[in-house]
């Protein structure tokens, strides 16, 4: 063949495959499938090795990079060589057959026939070697699908299916060409069929693996579909309510918390939270459950005093990052409340939300969103449980023991310092030591401001001043 197939354009190559000629033929096509699979695997491994993903995939990255090197330095070059050689070698066989068919002299006819079979043996060796290389690619693709960049599993699956398909094609090519040989080649045919049988057994196993990968992705889709159905029913239930009471709002937050906890393995995939407080992340909930874009930004529009904004039509929430992290967290939960309870397309807050902003002259929907944020970030049952674990009581009362455990002083000193119930609640919300035990403060555990937690402590009647 006068030209290198890889030197021509894709369009020209496809034209040659579809021209009805024997060159390039099915062997070259199988090699080309393997080459495409090889390049797809290199792409997925390179994506896995990007700086932003290395830590997540560090356990398997050394093996993946070793595989990538093997593909680049050995497998792909070999397939490229066989891609070209198959076209050249089978062309030799075809030309000898054509000469044989035109030859009238029986002796010359027989000689050409035997020469054609000799060249065909070489031609059969090529798809056997292509198959062996594609077996290696299939094994690599199987590992890459399971252990490389998860979002590129489409590429991994195409590489897997492509290499398995190339093996199937080669098996058919080999068996078809074996039909040309006679009984005098029995031993060679038997030896070749043993090689084919080994490849066929691997092909059957690989076919099952390919199907299993499709089933894995199908199961993930079905799991997500079940989750999304729950979310859809949840939203319809609460968005349809016209006159929401505080009880309704609290019920919505509890129902959402249960939904998140039940589906946490579907939502997080990796580093799945094992503590209930760790799933109460409004930004993550907005993104992974309700499908919003969520961004922390320096400015929201032209106004400097906007803490957060939600656009339900465009499915985007933006939170100003100029406020403390716990304030940003409450603002995000506030916007989550709007996403669940209200239908107005665009809503925004003109000042920070921290759970204790005065409700005077504020729209009732803003109050409802604040209430939702309180219930979502500081659920009654969890706050009470945590409070008891930290302060060893269901209800904190100032006495000799509790005052000493909290401050090292006496009751009168603690009362004087706190002045009132709110002051005591603030003291407890910010406390990081009690009864010879140090701990993370309850406000930090729930990622809210001290004031927001103090109000919640009072609301839940956890103290007596």
C-alpha positions as a printed Julia matrix, in Angstrom:
465×3 Matrix{Float64}:
   0.0     0.0     0.0
   1.5     3.29   -1.08
   0.3     5.49    1.79
   0.32    5.36    5.57
  -3.25    5.21    6.75
  -2.58    7.46    9.75
  -1.18   10.17    7.51
  -4.53   10.8     5.81
  -7.49   12.73    7.23
 -10.22   11.03    9.24
 -12.69   11.69    6.45
 -10.38   10.06    3.9
  -9.8     7.1     6.21
 -13.53    6.57    6.7
 -14.02    6.77    2.96
 -11.47    3.99    2.52
 -13.18    1.83    5.15
 -16.49    2.34    3.37
 -15.26    1.97   -0.2
 -16.02   -1.75   -0.43
 -12.39   -2.77   -0.93
 -10.33   -5.22    1.11
  -7.84   -2.53    2.14
  -8.04   -1.26    4.78
 -10.06   -4.22    6.0
 -11.59   -5.61    9.16
  -8.24   -6.32   10.83
  -7.19   -2.7    10.45
 -10.61   -1.68   11.73
 -10.14   -3.81   14.87
  -6.69   -2.3    15.43
  -8.17    1.17   14.98
 -10.81    0.42   17.62
  -8.03   -0.6    19.98
  -6.1     2.59   19.19
  -9.14    4.73   20.01
  -9.63    2.83   23.28
  -5.96    3.37   24.12
  -6.21    7.13   23.6
  -9.41    7.35   25.64
  -7.7     5.59   28.54
  -4.73    7.95   28.33
  -7.19   10.87   28.46
  -8.96    9.53   31.57
  -5.68    8.82   33.37
  -4.37   12.3    32.53
  -7.59   13.84   33.88
  -7.16   11.78   37.05
  -3.61   13.05   37.39
  -4.6    16.72   37.25
  -3.45   18.62   40.34
  -6.98   19.19   41.65
  -7.68   15.42   41.66
  -4.36   13.85   42.67
  -5.1    13.72   46.38
  -8.45   12.01   45.88
  -6.98    9.33   43.6
  -3.53    9.11   45.21
  -3.94    5.48   46.28
  -4.25    4.16   42.71
  -2.49    6.93   40.79
   0.96    5.23   40.65
  -0.56    2.15   39.04
  -2.64    4.29   36.67
   0.43    6.23   35.57
   2.3     2.98   35.0
  -0.57    1.82   32.8
  -0.57    5.12   30.93
   3.14    4.76   30.23
   2.67    1.2    28.97
  -0.11    2.33   26.63
   1.9     5.23   25.27
   5.24    3.44   24.89
   4.22   -0.07   23.85
   0.55   -0.88   23.28
  -0.46    2.07   21.11
   2.7     1.95   18.92
   2.19   -1.8    18.4
  -1.45   -1.29   17.43
  -0.42    1.48   15.05
   2.07   -0.87   13.4
  -0.5    -3.67   13.13
  -3.12   -1.23   11.8
  -0.86   -0.58    8.82
   0.51   -4.12    8.49
  -2.91   -5.77    8.32
  -3.84   -3.73    5.29
  -0.53   -4.51    3.57
  -0.49   -8.22    4.46
  -4.07   -8.99    3.5
  -3.51   -7.1     0.25
  -0.72   -9.6    -0.56
  -3.12  -12.49    0.0
  -5.85  -10.94   -2.14
  -3.49  -10.2    -5.03
  -2.19  -13.77   -5.01
  -5.77  -15.04   -5.04
  -6.57  -12.8    -7.98
  -3.52  -14.1    -9.87
  -4.52  -17.67   -8.98
  -8.02  -17.22  -10.31
  -6.68  -15.89  -13.62
  -4.07  -18.63  -14.02
  -5.04  -21.45  -16.42
  -1.97  -23.6   -15.89
  -2.85  -26.08  -13.08
   0.68  -26.24  -11.68
   1.02  -22.47  -11.51
  -2.56  -22.23  -10.21
  -1.71  -24.61   -7.36
   1.51  -22.76   -6.56
  -0.29  -19.41   -6.39
  -2.99  -20.97   -4.22
  -0.43  -22.28   -1.74
   1.42  -18.96   -1.73
  -1.87  -17.19   -0.98
  -2.46  -19.54    1.98
   1.07  -18.93    3.21
   0.47  -15.18    3.2
  -2.92  -15.74    4.81
  -1.21  -17.46    7.75
   0.78  -14.29    8.31
  -2.42  -12.28    7.93
  -4.09  -14.45   10.63
  -1.24  -13.82   13.06
  -1.95  -10.07   12.91
  -5.52  -10.15   14.4
  -4.27  -12.63   17.01
  -1.7   -10.07   18.1
  -4.27   -7.25   17.91
  -6.52   -9.33   20.19
  -3.75   -9.85   22.72
  -3.06   -6.14   22.89
  -6.78   -5.41   23.23
  -6.96   -7.94   26.07
  -4.37   -5.82   27.88
  -6.34   -2.66   27.09
  -9.53   -4.26   28.4
  -7.85   -5.17   31.68
  -6.55   -1.61   31.97
  -9.96   -0.16   31.09
 -11.6    -2.29   33.77
  -9.21   -0.9    36.39
  -9.52    2.67   35.08
 -13.33    2.52   35.23
 -13.21    1.45   38.88
 -10.32    3.58   40.15
  -9.81    6.64   37.92
 -11.74    9.92   37.53
 -15.36    8.97   38.18
 -16.88   11.68   36.02
 -14.93   10.31   33.02
 -16.38    6.82   33.34
 -18.18    7.38   30.05
 -14.8     7.52   28.34
 -13.59    4.53   30.37
 -16.67    2.53   29.37
 -16.27    3.42   25.67
 -12.62    2.34   25.9
 -13.67   -0.9    27.6
 -16.44   -1.65   25.1
 -14.23   -0.67   22.16
 -11.39   -2.98   23.12
 -13.8    -5.88   23.78
 -15.47   -5.23   20.43
 -12.06   -5.3    18.75
 -11.38   -8.72   20.31
 -14.75  -10.01   19.05
 -14.0    -8.71   15.57
 -10.57  -10.34   15.53
 -12.02  -13.69   16.62
 -14.46  -13.6    13.72
 -11.71  -12.59   11.26
  -9.44  -15.44   12.39
 -12.16  -18.09   12.24
 -13.38  -16.92    8.85
  -9.87  -17.07    7.38
  -9.25  -20.54    8.86
 -12.02  -21.84    6.62
  -9.67  -21.37    3.65
  -7.28  -24.09    4.83
  -7.43  -27.82    4.03
  -6.83  -31.0     5.96
  -3.09  -30.91    5.34
  -2.94  -27.91    7.67
  -4.8   -29.69   10.48
  -2.06  -29.36   13.1
  -1.56  -25.67   12.38
  -5.33  -25.1    12.46
  -5.55  -26.94   15.79
  -2.73  -24.86   17.27
  -4.34  -21.65   16.05
  -7.74  -22.68   17.44
  -6.17  -23.23   20.87
  -5.0   -19.62   20.78
  -8.46  -18.56   19.64
 -10.15  -20.55   22.42
  -8.03  -18.79   25.04
  -8.93  -15.41   23.56
 -12.6   -16.41   23.33
 -12.74  -17.32   27.03
 -11.29  -13.94   27.91
 -13.74  -12.25   25.55
 -16.7   -13.92   27.29
 -15.44  -12.78   30.68
 -14.81   -9.27   29.38
 -18.31   -9.12   27.88
 -19.75   -9.82   31.33
 -17.5    -7.14   32.83
 -18.65   -4.64   30.19
 -22.29   -5.39   30.99
 -21.58   -5.06   34.71
 -20.16   -1.55   34.23
 -23.28   -0.51   32.36
 -25.33   -1.93   35.24
 -23.26    0.04   37.76
 -24.02    3.31   36.0
 -27.65    2.3    35.53
 -27.99    1.62   39.26
 -26.47    5.0    40.09
 -28.97    6.68   37.77
 -31.87    4.77   39.33
 -30.65    5.64   42.82
 -30.5     9.3    41.84
 -33.95    9.03   40.27
 -35.38    7.71   43.52
 -33.71   10.58   45.41
 -34.96   13.15   42.92
 -38.49   11.78   43.19
 -38.35   12.26   46.96
 -37.02   15.8    46.48
 -39.76   16.6    43.96
 -42.48   15.36   46.31
 -40.89   17.25   49.2
 -40.85   20.56   47.28
 -44.42   20.15   46.03
 -45.58   19.49   49.58
 -44.15   22.67   51.11
 -44.26   25.1    48.2
 -47.99   24.44   47.89
 -48.7    25.6    51.46
 -50.04   29.15   51.62
 -50.07   29.87   55.35
 -46.96   28.32   56.83
 -46.82   28.09   60.61
 -43.56   27.79   62.53
 -44.52   24.15   63.1
 -44.83   23.62   59.33
 -41.43   25.21   58.78
 -39.82   23.07   61.46
 -41.43   19.96   59.97
 -39.99   20.85   56.57
 -36.49   21.18   58.02
 -36.76   17.87   59.91
 -38.08   16.09   56.82
 -35.21   17.49   54.76
 -32.66   16.46   57.4
 -34.0    12.91   57.34
 -33.95   12.86   53.55
 -30.33   14.03   53.51
 -29.2    11.56   56.17
 -30.94    8.62   54.51
 -29.42    9.46   51.11
 -26.01   10.7    52.28
 -24.12    7.94   50.44
 -25.81    8.93   47.19
 -25.2    12.64   47.78
 -21.56   12.67   48.89
 -20.03    9.54   47.23
 -16.66   10.14   48.95
 -15.92   11.34   52.48
 -19.51   10.6    53.44
 -20.46   12.43   56.69
 -20.9    10.1    59.64
 -22.16   12.71   62.1
 -25.59   14.34   61.75
 -24.2    17.88   62.14
 -21.87   17.29   59.17
 -24.76   16.94   56.72
 -26.26   20.29   57.7
 -24.35   22.17   55.01
 -26.81   24.39   53.13
 -24.5    25.17   50.21
 -23.95   21.47   49.54
 -27.67   20.75   49.9
 -28.54   23.5    47.42
 -26.05   22.11   44.89
 -26.34   18.35   45.27
 -30.02   17.97   46.14
 -31.82   20.93   44.64
 -29.59   21.53   41.62
 -28.57   25.13   42.3
 -25.3    26.75   41.38
 -23.86   28.0    44.68
 -21.13   30.62   44.91
 -19.35   32.71   47.54
 -18.67   36.09   45.95
 -17.06   39.39   46.93
 -19.99   41.49   45.73
 -23.56   40.75   44.75
 -24.65   43.21   42.09
 -24.02   46.89   42.69
 -25.07   46.85   46.35
 -22.44   46.3    49.02
 -24.83   45.4    51.83
 -26.49   42.37   50.24
 -25.72   39.2    52.19
 -27.25   36.71   49.79
 -29.52   36.28   46.79
 -31.46   33.41   45.24
 -32.76   33.22   41.68
 -35.1    30.24   41.53
 -35.66   30.57   37.79
 -31.95   30.52   36.93
 -31.21   28.07   39.79
 -28.38   30.07   41.35
 -27.57   31.22   44.89
 -24.84   33.73   45.71
 -23.58   34.53   49.2
 -21.39   37.52   50.07
 -18.04   36.45   51.5
 -17.46   39.76   53.33
 -19.21   38.43   56.44
 -17.97   35.8    58.95
 -18.2    32.16   57.9
 -20.93   31.34   60.39
 -22.97   34.29   59.12
 -22.46   33.09   55.55
 -23.65   29.67   56.64
 -26.83   31.08   58.15
 -27.41   33.18   55.03
 -27.04   30.07   52.86
 -29.56   28.23   55.05
 -31.87   31.24   54.75
 -31.69   31.02   50.94
 -32.27   27.28   51.19
 -35.44   28.12   53.08
 -36.6    30.31   50.19
 -35.83   27.49   47.73
 -38.08   25.13   49.71
 -40.87   27.32   51.01
 -41.4    30.08   48.46
 -42.11   30.5    44.75
 -40.9    34.07   44.19
 -38.23   33.97   41.46
 -35.66   36.35   42.93
 -35.17   37.18   46.61
 -32.28   38.83   48.41
 -31.15   40.02   51.82
 -29.93   43.56   52.31
 -27.9    42.87   55.43
 -26.25   39.91   57.14
 -28.42   37.17   58.45
 -27.19   35.6    61.66
 -30.33   34.39   63.32
 -30.98   37.4    65.51
 -31.78   40.2    63.06
 -34.9    42.06   64.14
 -38.07   41.07   62.3
 -39.46   44.6    62.49
 -40.54   45.92   59.1
 -39.38   42.72   57.38
 -41.39   40.72   54.87
 -43.0    37.61   56.4
 -41.17   35.44   53.86
 -37.86   36.69   55.22
 -38.94   35.75   58.73
 -39.97   32.3    57.47
 -36.6    31.81   55.76
 -34.84   32.82   59.0
 -36.95   30.34   60.93
 -36.12   27.6    58.46
 -32.4    28.39   58.78
 -32.66   28.15   62.57
 -34.51   24.83   62.47
 -32.23   23.4    59.76
 -28.88   24.39   61.26
 -29.88   23.86   64.9
 -32.4    21.0    65.03
 -34.09   20.7    68.41
 -33.25   17.06   69.1
 -29.61   17.4    68.07
 -29.03   20.66   69.96
 -30.56   19.23   73.13
 -28.49   16.06   72.84
 -25.26   17.99   72.25
 -26.05   20.46   75.04
 -26.48   17.59   77.51
 -23.22   15.94   76.38
 -21.28   19.19   76.92
 -22.93   20.54   80.07
 -24.07   17.27   81.67
 -27.67   18.38   82.14
 -30.95   18.77   80.27
 -31.35   22.26   81.7
 -28.5    24.44   82.92
 -29.17   26.1    86.28
 -26.73   28.32   88.09
 -25.53   26.72   91.31
 -22.25   26.15   93.13
 -21.22   23.21   90.95
 -22.29   24.56   87.55
 -20.74   27.99   88.18
 -17.45   26.41   89.24
 -17.44   23.95   86.3
 -18.08   26.78   83.84
 -15.93   29.64   85.15
 -14.12   28.44   88.25
 -16.1    31.01   90.24
 -19.27   31.11   92.29
 -22.95   31.62   91.35
 -23.09   35.31   92.22
 -20.04   36.08   90.1
 -21.54   34.18   87.15
 -24.87   36.0    87.5
 -23.1    39.34   87.66
 -21.05   38.54   84.56
 -24.01   37.29   82.51
 -26.56   39.87   83.75
 -29.55   38.05   82.23
 -30.72   34.89   80.52
 -29.35   35.95   77.12
 -25.96   36.62   78.66
 -25.87   33.13   80.19
 -26.96   31.61   76.88
 -24.12   33.47   75.12
 -21.67   32.22   77.74
 -22.71   28.62   77.15
 -22.86   29.0    73.37
 -19.25   30.16   73.39
 -17.93   27.84   76.13
 -15.06   25.49   75.29
 -14.48   24.09   78.76
 -16.74   22.6    81.42
 -16.17   20.25   84.35
 -12.48   19.7    83.55
 -13.32   18.82   79.95
 -12.33   20.9    76.94
 -14.37   20.74   73.72
 -15.4    22.64   70.61
 -18.09   25.17   71.51
 -21.65   24.27   70.64
 -21.91   27.3    68.34
 -18.86   26.12   66.38
 -20.14   22.55   66.28
 -23.27   23.77   64.52
 -21.37   26.43   62.52
 -23.52   29.34   63.65
 -22.79   32.59   65.45
 -22.71   32.72   69.23
 -25.78   34.96   69.19
 -27.76   32.58   66.95
 -26.98   29.65   69.24
 -27.75   31.7    72.34
 -31.2    32.49   70.99
 -31.74   28.81   70.16
 -30.68   27.76   73.66
 -33.29   30.11   75.09
 -35.95   28.97   72.6
 -35.41   25.36   73.63
 -35.62   26.26   77.34
 -32.2    24.8    78.07
 -31.27   27.32   80.76
 -32.67   28.92   83.85
 -31.16   32.2    84.99
